[in-house]
PDB file of C-alpha atoms and ligand atoms in Angstrom:
ATOM      1  CA  MET A  50      -0.034   0.045   0.125  1.00  0.00           C
ATOM      2  CA  LYS A  51       1.251   3.401  -0.847  1.00  0.00           C
ATOM      3  CA  VAL A  52       0.727   6.085   1.750  1.00  0.00           C
ATOM      4  CA  PRO A  53       0.862   9.685   0.618  1.00  0.00           C
ATOM      5  CA  VAL A  54       3.978  11.524   2.211  1.00  0.00           C
ATOM      6  CA  SER A  55       1.593  14.189   3.582  1.00  0.00           C
ATOM      7  CA  LEU A  56      -0.356  11.639   5.710  1.00  0.00           C
ATOM      8  CA  LEU A  57       2.910  10.150   6.925  1.00  0.00           C
ATOM      9  CA  LEU A  58       4.090  13.602   8.073  1.00  0.00           C
ATOM     10  CA  ILE A  59       0.922  14.309   9.743  1.00  0.00           C
ATOM     11  CA  PHE A  60       1.227  10.924  11.576  1.00  0.00           C
ATOM     12  CA  PHE A  61       4.908  11.440  12.659  1.00  0.00           C
ATOM     13  CA  SER A  62       4.378  15.073  13.601  1.00  0.00           C
ATOM     14  CA  PHE A  63       1.497  13.707  15.912  1.00  0.00           C
ATOM     15  CA  LEU A  64       4.068  11.474  17.509  1.00  0.00           C
ATOM     16  CA  SER A  65       6.785  14.040  17.960  1.00  0.00           C
ATOM     17  CA  CYS A  66       4.802  17.032  19.282  1.00  0.00           C
ATOM     18  CA  GLY A  67       2.575  15.559  21.888  1.00  0.00           C
ATOM     19  CA  GLN A  68      -1.228  16.031  22.387  1.00  0.00           C
ATOM     20  CA  ASN A  69      -1.645  19.584  22.506  1.00  0.00           C
ATOM     21  CA  ALA A  70       0.600  20.376  19.430  1.00  0.00           C
ATOM     22  CA  ASP A  71      -0.648  21.065  15.948  1.00  0.00           C
ATOM     23  CA  PRO A  72      -0.411  17.823  13.968  1.00  0.00           C
ATOM     24  CA  PHE A  73       0.300  19.913  10.858  1.00  0.00           C
ATOM     25  CA  TYR A  74       3.251  21.746  12.253  1.00  0.00           C
ATOM     26  CA  ALA A  75       5.962  19.684  10.375  1.00  0.00           C
ATOM     27  CA  LEU A  76       4.255  19.797   7.201  1.00  0.00           C
ATOM     28  CA  ARG A  77       3.627  23.673   7.478  1.00  0.00           C
ATOM     29  CA  ASN A  78       7.264  24.132   8.205  1.00  0.00           C
ATOM     30  CA  ARG A  79       8.055  22.010   5.133  1.00  0.00           C
ATOM     31  CA  MET A  80       5.783  24.019   3.000  1.00  0.00           C
ATOM     32  CA  VAL A  81       7.625  27.168   4.015  1.00  0.00           C
ATOM     33  CA  GLU A  82      11.038  25.718   3.430  1.00  0.00           C
ATOM     34  CA  ILE A  83      10.380  23.852   0.093  1.00  0.00           C
ATOM     35  CA  GLN A  84       7.830  26.035  -1.583  1.00  0.00           C
ATOM     36  CA  ILE A  85       8.403  29.538  -0.405  1.00  0.00           C
ATOM     37  CA  GLU A  86      11.929  29.954   1.113  1.00  0.00           C
ATOM     38  CA  SER A  87      13.896  27.951  -1.549  1.00  0.00           C
ATOM     39  CA  ARG A  88      12.113  29.828  -4.336  1.00  0.00           C
ATOM     40  CA  GLY A  89      13.722  33.018  -3.067  1.00  0.00           C
ATOM     41  CA  ILE A  90      11.453  34.622  -0.404  1.00  0.00           C
ATOM     42  CA  THR A  91      13.588  35.729   2.407  1.00  0.00           C
ATOM     43  CA  ASP A  92      11.703  38.228   4.473  1.00  0.00           C
ATOM     44  CA  ASN A  93      11.483  36.948   8.014  1.00  0.00           C
ATOM     45  CA  GLU A  94       8.078  38.471   8.560  1.00  0.00           C
ATOM     46  CA  VAL A  95       6.641  36.695   5.666  1.00  0.00           C
ATOM     47  CA  LEU A  96       8.113  33.519   6.368  1.00  0.00           C
ATOM     48  CA  GLU A  97       6.938  33.612   9.987  1.00  0.00           C
ATOM     49  CA  ALA A  98       3.431  34.492   8.994  1.00  0.00           C
ATOM     50  CA  PHE A  99       3.221  31.313   6.669  1.00  0.00           C
ATOM     51  CA  ARG A 100       4.739  29.190   9.517  1.00  0.00           C
ATOM     52  CA  LYS A 101       1.919  30.457  11.906  1.00  0.00           C
ATOM     53  CA  VAL A 102      -1.257  30.456   9.870  1.00  0.00           C
ATOM     54  CA  GLU A 103      -2.875  26.984   9.896  1.00  0.00           C
ATOM     55  CA  ARG A 104      -3.817  26.714   6.211  1.00  0.00           C
ATOM     56  CA  HIS A 105      -5.682  23.504   6.924  1.00  0.00           C
ATOM     57  CA  LYS A 106      -8.304  25.734   8.807  1.00  0.00           C
ATOM     58  CA  TYR A 107      -9.081  27.672   5.583  1.00  0.00           C
ATOM     59  CA  VAL A 108      -9.704  24.838   3.265  1.00  0.00           C
ATOM     60  CA  LEU A 109     -12.798  22.426   2.680  1.00  0.00           C
ATOM     61  CA  ASN A 110     -12.836  19.443   4.935  1.00  0.00           C
ATOM     62  CA  GLU A 111     -12.222  17.059   2.202  1.00  0.00           C
ATOM     63  CA  TYR A 112      -9.073  18.885   1.219  1.00  0.00           C
ATOM     64  CA  ILE A 113      -7.467  19.268   4.763  1.00  0.00           C
ATOM     65  CA  PRO A 114      -5.025  16.334   4.010  1.00  0.00           C
ATOM     66  CA  TYR A 115      -3.750  18.498   0.934  1.00  0.00           C
ATOM     67  CA  ALA A 116      -3.780  21.838   2.632  1.00  0.00           C
ATOM     68  CA  TYR A 117       0.173  21.980   2.554  1.00  0.00           C
ATOM     69  CA  ASN A 118       0.615  20.898  -0.916  1.00  0.00           C
ATOM     70  CA  ASP A 119       2.262  23.060  -3.612  1.00  0.00           C
ATOM     71  CA  SER A 120      -1.064  23.909  -5.296  1.00  0.00           C
ATOM     72  CA  PRO A 121      -4.287  25.856  -5.331  1.00  0.00           C
ATOM     73  CA  LEU A 122      -7.403  24.205  -4.000  1.00  0.00           C
ATOM     74  CA  PRO A 123     -11.121  24.574  -4.631  1.00  0.00           C
ATOM     75  CA  ILE A 124     -13.256  26.597  -1.982  1.00  0.00           C
ATOM     76  CA  GLU A 125     -17.021  27.090  -1.947  1.00  0.00           C
ATOM     77  CA  GLU A 126     -18.913  29.046  -4.768  1.00  0.00           C
ATOM     78  CA  GLY A 127     -16.332  27.651  -7.431  1.00  0.00           C
ATOM     79  CA  GLN A 128     -13.537  29.683  -6.184  1.00  0.00           C
ATOM     80  CA  THR A 129     -10.067  28.814  -5.188  1.00  0.00           C
ATOM     81  CA  ILE A 130      -7.437  29.359  -2.336  1.00  0.00           C
ATOM     82  CA  SER A 131      -4.411  30.230  -4.103  1.00  0.00           C
ATOM     83  CA  GLN A 132      -1.152  28.154  -4.248  1.00  0.00           C
ATOM     84  CA  PRO A 133       0.871  29.044  -0.985  1.00  0.00           C
ATOM     85  CA  TYR A 134       3.869  30.429  -3.043  1.00  0.00           C
ATOM     86  CA  ILE A 135       1.623  32.696  -4.931  1.00  0.00           C
ATOM     87  CA  VAL A 136       0.129  34.110  -1.704  1.00  0.00           C
ATOM     88  CA  ALA A 137       3.851  34.497  -0.407  1.00  0.00           C
ATOM     89  CA  PHE A 138       4.989  36.050  -3.613  1.00  0.00           C
ATOM     90  CA  MET A 139       2.253  38.735  -3.622  1.00  0.00           C
ATOM     91  CA  THR A 140       2.705  39.434   0.113  1.00  0.00           C
ATOM     92  CA  ASP A 141       6.334  39.710  -0.332  1.00  0.00           C
ATOM     93  CA  ALA A 142       5.961  42.113  -3.300  1.00  0.00           C
ATOM     94  CA  LEU A 143       3.892  44.618  -1.215  1.00  0.00           C
ATOM     95  CA  ASP A 144       6.887  45.072   1.045  1.00  0.00           C
ATOM     96  CA  LEU A 145       4.761  45.373   4.104  1.00  0.00           C
ATOM     97  CA  LYS A 146       5.515  47.337   7.329  1.00  0.00           C
ATOM     98  CA  GLN A 147       3.673  46.717  10.656  1.00  0.00           C
ATOM     99  CA  ASN A 148       1.854  49.846  10.576  1.00  0.00           C
ATOM    100  CA  ASP A 149       0.669  49.591   7.030  1.00  0.00           C
ATOM    101  CA  LYS A 150      -3.060  49.726   6.473  1.00  0.00           C
ATOM    102  CA  VAL A 151      -3.745  46.938   3.825  1.00  0.00           C
ATOM    103  CA  LEU A 152      -6.914  46.332   1.549  1.00  0.00           C
ATOM    104  CA  GLU A 153      -7.511  42.990  -0.042  1.00  0.00           C
ATOM    105  CA  ILE A 154     -10.127  42.421  -2.632  1.00  0.00           C
ATOM    106  CA  GLY A 155     -11.462  38.822  -2.800  1.00  0.00           C
ATOM    107  CA  THR A 156     -11.390  37.506   0.869  1.00  0.00           C
ATOM    108  CA  GLY A 157     -12.244  33.910  -0.385  1.00  0.00           C
ATOM    109  CA  SER A 158     -11.260  31.472   2.363  1.00  0.00           C
ATOM    110  CA  GLY A 159      -9.589  34.146   4.296  1.00  0.00           C
ATOM    111  CA  TYR A 160      -6.243  32.599   4.178  1.00  0.00           C
ATOM    112  CA  GLN A 161      -4.380  35.576   2.426  1.00  0.00           C
ATOM    113  CA  ALA A 162      -6.192  37.987   4.948  1.00  0.00           C
ATOM    114  CA  ALA A 163      -4.835  36.076   7.880  1.00  0.00           C
ATOM    115  CA  ILE A 164      -1.238  36.157   6.453  1.00  0.00           C
ATOM    116  CA  LEU A 165      -1.533  39.876   6.078  1.00  0.00           C
ATOM    117  CA  ALA A 166      -2.972  40.302   9.642  1.00  0.00           C
ATOM    118  CA  GLU A 167       0.023  38.563  11.034  1.00  0.00           C
ATOM    119  CA  ILE A 168       2.253  41.153   9.399  1.00  0.00           C
ATOM    120  CA  CYS A 169       0.347  44.415   9.500  1.00  0.00           C
ATOM    121  CA  ASP A 170      -1.781  46.236  12.250  1.00  0.00           C
ATOM    122  CA  SER A 171      -4.907  46.613  10.028  1.00  0.00           C
ATOM    123  CA  VAL A 172      -6.402  44.688   7.154  1.00  0.00           C
ATOM    124  CA  PHE A 173      -9.557  45.601   5.280  1.00  0.00           C
ATOM    125  CA  THR A 174     -11.047  42.706   3.050  1.00  0.00           C
ATOM    126  CA  ILE A 175     -13.880  42.551   0.696  1.00  0.00           C
ATOM    127  CA  GLU A 176     -15.653  39.490  -0.604  1.00  0.00           C
ATOM    128  CA  ILE A 177     -18.462  39.556  -3.334  1.00  0.00           C
ATOM    129  CA  HIS A 178     -19.922  36.208  -2.504  1.00  0.00           C
ATOM    130  CA  GLU A 179     -21.969  36.316   0.877  1.00  0.00           C
ATOM    131  CA  THR A 180     -21.242  32.730   1.829  1.00  0.00           C
ATOM    132  CA  LEU A 181     -17.781  33.036   1.672  1.00  0.00           C
ATOM    133  CA  GLY A 182     -17.579  36.418   3.204  1.00  0.00           C
ATOM    134  CA  LYS A 183     -19.500  35.167   6.272  1.00  0.00           C
ATOM    135  CA  LYS A 184     -17.586  32.010   6.656  1.00  0.00           C
ATOM    136  CA  ALA A 185     -14.321  33.961   6.557  1.00  0.00           C
ATOM    137  CA  ARG A 186     -15.563  36.334   9.224  1.00  0.00           C
ATOM    138  CA  GLU A 187     -16.312  33.390  11.493  1.00  0.00           C
ATOM    139  CA  ILE A 188     -12.667  32.040  11.021  1.00  0.00           C
ATOM    140  CA  PHE A 189     -11.314  35.418  11.752  1.00  0.00           C
ATOM    141  CA  ASN A 190     -13.283  35.479  14.921  1.00  0.00           C
ATOM    142  CA  ARG A 191     -12.515  32.093  15.884  1.00  0.00           C
ATOM    143  CA  GLN A 192      -8.668  32.682  15.296  1.00  0.00           C
ATOM    144  CA  GLY A 193      -8.861  35.978  17.257  1.00  0.00           C
ATOM    145  CA  TYR A 194      -7.866  38.307  14.353  1.00  0.00           C
ATOM    146  CA  ASN A 195      -9.315  41.555  15.633  1.00  0.00           C
ATOM    147  CA  ASN A 196      -7.223  43.522  13.169  1.00  0.00           C
ATOM    148  CA  ILE A 197      -9.206  42.060  10.185  1.00  0.00           C
ATOM    149  CA  ILE A 198     -12.255  44.049   9.126  1.00  0.00           C
ATOM    150  CA  SER A 199     -14.172  42.409   6.352  1.00  0.00           C
ATOM    151  CA  LYS A 200     -17.288  43.078   4.353  1.00  0.00           C
ATOM    152  CA  VAL A 201     -19.462  41.636   1.624  1.00  0.00           C
ATOM    153  CA  GLY A 202     -19.519  43.862  -1.333  1.00  0.00           C
ATOM    154  CA  ASP A 203     -17.933  44.681  -4.744  1.00  0.00           C
ATOM    155  CA  GLY A 204     -14.326  45.341  -4.226  1.00  0.00           C
ATOM    156  CA  TYR A 205     -13.955  46.972  -7.737  1.00  0.00           C
ATOM    157  CA  LYS A 206     -14.923  50.226  -5.946  1.00  0.00           C
ATOM    158  CA  GLY A 207     -12.395  49.695  -3.096  1.00  0.00           C
ATOM    159  CA  TRP A 208     -13.493  50.890   0.458  1.00  0.00           C
ATOM    160  CA  PRO A 209     -13.420  54.629   0.350  1.00  0.00           C
ATOM    161  CA  ASP A 210     -14.479  55.000   4.069  1.00  0.00           C
ATOM    162  CA  TYR A 211     -11.135  53.674   5.047  1.00  0.00           C
ATOM    163  CA  ALA A 212      -8.875  54.904   2.145  1.00  0.00           C
ATOM    164  CA  PRO A 213      -6.111  55.661   1.445  1.00  0.00           C
ATOM    165  CA  PHE A 214      -4.338  52.287   1.929  1.00  0.00           C
ATOM    166  CA  ASP A 215      -0.561  51.591   2.096  1.00  0.00           C
ATOM    167  CA  ALA A 216      -0.973  48.446   0.248  1.00  0.00           C
ATOM    168  CA  ILE A 217      -3.866  46.869  -1.928  1.00  0.00           C
ATOM    169  CA  ILE A 218      -3.841  43.117  -2.959  1.00  0.00           C
ATOM    170  CA  VAL A 219      -6.260  41.839  -5.453  1.00  0.00           C
ATOM    171  CA  THR A 220      -6.948  38.205  -5.698  1.00  0.00           C
ATOM    172  CA  ALA A 221      -9.521  38.022  -8.550  1.00  0.00           C
ATOM    173  CA  SER A 222      -8.604  39.071 -12.053  1.00  0.00           C
ATOM    174  CA  PRO A 223     -10.176  42.131 -13.789  1.00  0.00           C
ATOM    175  CA  GLY A 224      -9.669  42.990 -17.392  1.00  0.00           C
ATOM    176  CA  LYS A 225      -8.112  46.382 -16.503  1.00  0.00           C
ATOM    177  CA  ILE A 226      -6.846  47.858 -13.305  1.00  0.00           C
ATOM    178  CA  PRO A 227      -9.944  49.494 -11.389  1.00  0.00           C
ATOM    179  CA  GLU A 228      -9.428  53.223 -11.284  1.00  0.00           C
ATOM    180  CA  PRO A 229     -11.187  53.371  -7.817  1.00  0.00           C
ATOM    181  CA  LEU A 230      -8.286  51.156  -6.518  1.00  0.00           C
ATOM    182  CA  LYS A 231      -5.523  53.447  -8.005  1.00  0.00           C
ATOM    183  CA  GLU A 232      -7.092  56.349  -6.278  1.00  0.00           C
ATOM    184  CA  GLN A 233      -7.293  54.749  -2.860  1.00  0.00           C
ATOM    185  CA  LEU A 234      -3.599  53.997  -2.833  1.00  0.00           C
ATOM    186  CA  ALA A 235      -1.782  56.236  -0.492  1.00  0.00           C
ATOM    187  CA  GLU A 236       1.393  58.199  -1.415  1.00  0.00           C
ATOM    188  CA  GLY A 237       4.165  55.716  -1.411  1.00  0.00           C
ATOM    189  CA  GLY A 238       1.732  52.818  -1.645  1.00  0.00           C
ATOM    190  CA  ARG A 239       1.890  49.512  -3.468  1.00  0.00           C
ATOM    191  CA  MET A 240      -0.654  47.434  -5.192  1.00  0.00           C
ATOM    192  CA  ILE A 241      -0.383  43.972  -6.618  1.00  0.00           C
ATOM    193  CA  ILE A 242      -3.083  42.738  -8.947  1.00  0.00           C
ATOM    194  CA  PRO A 243      -3.603  40.028 -11.619  1.00  0.00           C
ATOM    195  CA  VAL A 244      -4.797  41.646 -14.772  1.00  0.00           C
ATOM    196  CA  GLY A 245      -6.037  40.574 -18.094  1.00  0.00           C
ATOM    197  CA  SER A 246      -8.584  38.333 -19.885  1.00  0.00           C
ATOM    198  CA  ASP A 247      -8.481  34.634 -19.870  1.00  0.00           C
ATOM    199  CA  PRO A 248      -6.102  32.688 -20.491  1.00  0.00           C
ATOM    200  CA  VAL A 249      -3.473  35.393 -20.211  1.00  0.00           C
ATOM    201  CA  GLN A 250      -3.127  37.300 -17.082  1.00  0.00           C
ATOM    202  CA  HIS A 251      -0.109  38.956 -15.410  1.00  0.00           C
ATOM    203  CA  LEU A 252       0.533  40.071 -11.979  1.00  0.00           C
ATOM    204  CA  VAL A 253       1.136  43.799 -12.107  1.00  0.00           C
ATOM    205  CA  LEU A 254       2.876  45.722  -9.335  1.00  0.00           C
ATOM    206  CA  LEU A 255       1.980  49.281  -8.967  1.00  0.00           C
ATOM    207  CA  LYS A 256       3.747  51.877  -6.932  1.00  0.00           C
ATOM    208  CA  LYS A 257       2.465  55.427  -6.303  1.00  0.00           C
ATOM    209  CA  LYS A 258       5.232  58.012  -5.797  1.00  0.00           C
ATOM    210  CA  ARG A 259       4.500  62.002  -5.804  1.00  0.00           C
ATOM    211  CA  GLY A 260       1.030  61.164  -6.858  1.00  0.00           C
ATOM    212  CA  LYS A 261       2.173  59.308 -10.057  1.00  0.00           C
ATOM    213  CA  ILE A 262       1.706  55.563 -10.490  1.00  0.00           C
ATOM    214  CA  ARG A 263       4.316  53.270 -12.146  1.00  0.00           C
ATOM    215  CA  GLU A 264       3.353  49.834 -13.069  1.00  0.00           C
ATOM    216  CA  GLU A 265       5.552  46.719 -13.740  1.00  0.00           C
ATOM    217  CA  ARG A 266       4.403  43.407 -15.018  1.00  0.00           C
ATOM    218  CA  ILE A 267       5.931  40.663 -13.022  1.00  0.00           C
ATOM    219  CA  LEU A 268       4.632  37.107 -13.536  1.00  0.00           C
ATOM    220  CA  PRO A 269       2.125  35.222 -15.825  1.00  0.00           C
ATOM    221  CA  VAL A 270      -0.543  33.774 -13.433  1.00  0.00           C
ATOM    222  CA  ARG A 271      -3.984  32.385 -13.470  1.00  0.00           C
ATOM    223  CA  PHE A 272      -6.808  33.816 -10.934  1.00  0.00           C
ATOM    224  CA  VAL A 273     -10.553  33.536 -10.917  1.00  0.00           C
ATOM    225  CA  PRO A 274     -12.272  36.547 -12.565  1.00  0.00           C
ATOM    226  CA  MET A 275     -13.150  39.682 -10.797  1.00  0.00           C
ATOM    227  CA  ILE A 276     -17.083  39.924 -11.213  1.00  0.00           C
ATOM    228  CA  ASP A 277     -19.697  42.626 -10.571  1.00  0.00           C
ATOM    229  CA  SER A 278     -22.861  41.924  -8.421  1.00  0.00           C
ATOM    230  CA  THR A 279     -24.526  40.576 -11.333  1.00  0.00           C
ATOM    231  CA  GLY A 280     -21.893  37.889 -11.946  1.00  0.00           C
ATOM    232  CA  THR A 281     -20.488  39.858 -15.098  1.00  0.00           C
ATOM    233  CA  ARG A 282     -16.698  39.837 -15.108  1.00  0.00           C
ATOM    234  CA  TYR A 283     -14.764  43.199 -15.110  1.00  0.00           C
TER     235      TYR A 283
HETATM  236  N1  SAH B   1      -7.580  35.690  -1.242  1.00  0.00           N
HETATM  237  C1  SAH B   1      -8.364  34.419  -1.208  1.00  0.00           C
HETATM  238  C2  SAH B   1      -8.425  34.034  -2.745  1.00  0.00           C
HETATM  239  C3  SAH B   1      -9.868  33.797  -3.208  1.00  0.00           C
HETATM  240  S1  SAH B   1     -10.142  33.698  -4.779  1.00  0.00           S
HETATM  241  C4  SAH B   1      -7.954  33.389  -0.389  1.00  0.00           C
HETATM  242  O1  SAH B   1      -6.835  33.481   0.408  1.00  0.00           O
HETATM  243  O2  SAH B   1      -8.525  32.294  -0.289  1.00  0.00           O
HETATM  244  C5  SAH B   1     -10.716  35.354  -5.226  1.00  0.00           C
HETATM  245  C6  SAH B   1     -11.819  35.690  -4.575  1.00  0.00           C
HETATM  246  O3  SAH B   1     -12.245  36.867  -5.132  1.00  0.00           O
HETATM  247  C7  SAH B   1     -13.262  34.740  -4.666  1.00  0.00           C
HETATM  248  O4  SAH B   1     -13.570  34.501  -3.572  1.00  0.00           O
HETATM  249  C8  SAH B   1     -14.248  35.622  -5.411  1.00  0.00           C
HETATM  250  O5  SAH B   1     -15.534  35.435  -5.110  1.00  0.00           O
HETATM  251  C9  SAH B   1     -13.749  37.072  -5.027  1.00  0.00           C
HETATM  252  N2  SAH B   1     -14.228  38.090  -5.904  1.00  0.00           N
HETATM  253  C10 SAH B   1     -14.301  38.282  -7.164  1.00  0.00           C
HETATM  254  N3  SAH B   1     -14.784  39.497  -7.767  1.00  0.00           N
HETATM  255  C11 SAH B   1     -14.937  40.123  -6.623  1.00  0.00           C
HETATM  256  C12 SAH B   1     -15.224  41.601  -6.471  1.00  0.00           C
HETATM  257  N4  SAH B   1     -15.640  42.326  -7.468  1.00  0.00           N
HETATM  258  N5  SAH B   1     -15.237  42.133  -5.224  1.00  0.00           N
HETATM  259  C13 SAH B   1     -14.803  41.245  -4.164  1.00  0.00           C
HETATM  260  N6  SAH B   1     -14.462  40.003  -4.306  1.00  0.00           N
HETATM  261  C14 SAH B   1     -14.472  39.409  -5.438  1.00  0.00           C
END
């Protein structure tokens, strides 16, 4: 019988960590080392956040054994939780500081928001699907993230009440960069966003300096589309 390596690791970490320990601890450290650190992400704050946030709590029950695999996974409403490396890459690209105010568009499972909340004092996140938005808020409460403020709504418009933001991360892909998000970026702010129509999308990094925005295309990617309240893609 062939036993998947992830199950073996869960078993052995149970043995080695005692009853109160997190059985996924070893798997998570392996994920950080092999998928994130060895691919060039060295920022300690970022790595520490990935060691801490329990990804298995953000995936559907049937995918728990695969929570630390090197891949995206399905969540409800036909959406996905991104591959850990992509979450890390986007987080790292934002060059976050502790007192940054961050806006995320596309809460989904809540995993990316939790990572941001480990690094920054205040995180705002918007999800268009009510079921996902509500479920994520329950997880944030359970995990004690009182620095995450979430709402259900259309993130294309940003969150003017709390703008400007030092960093904006968009995890659903529009055809063009939403103007309201550019406007809500603070001076010195950074935004990372997957842009383009299927099947070609690119991660674009924007930086606002002296009121001007500079854009840099950095990586071909594949994200779910950004949609409006009628389900039409932007
Ligand atoms: N950051 C998420 C990834 C979720 S996938 C995570 O860590 O799990 C992208 C999410 O964007 C989906 O949940 C999708 O429903 C949501 N989305 C799509 N269009 C949106 C919009 N206009 N405003 C807010 N969320 C949107």
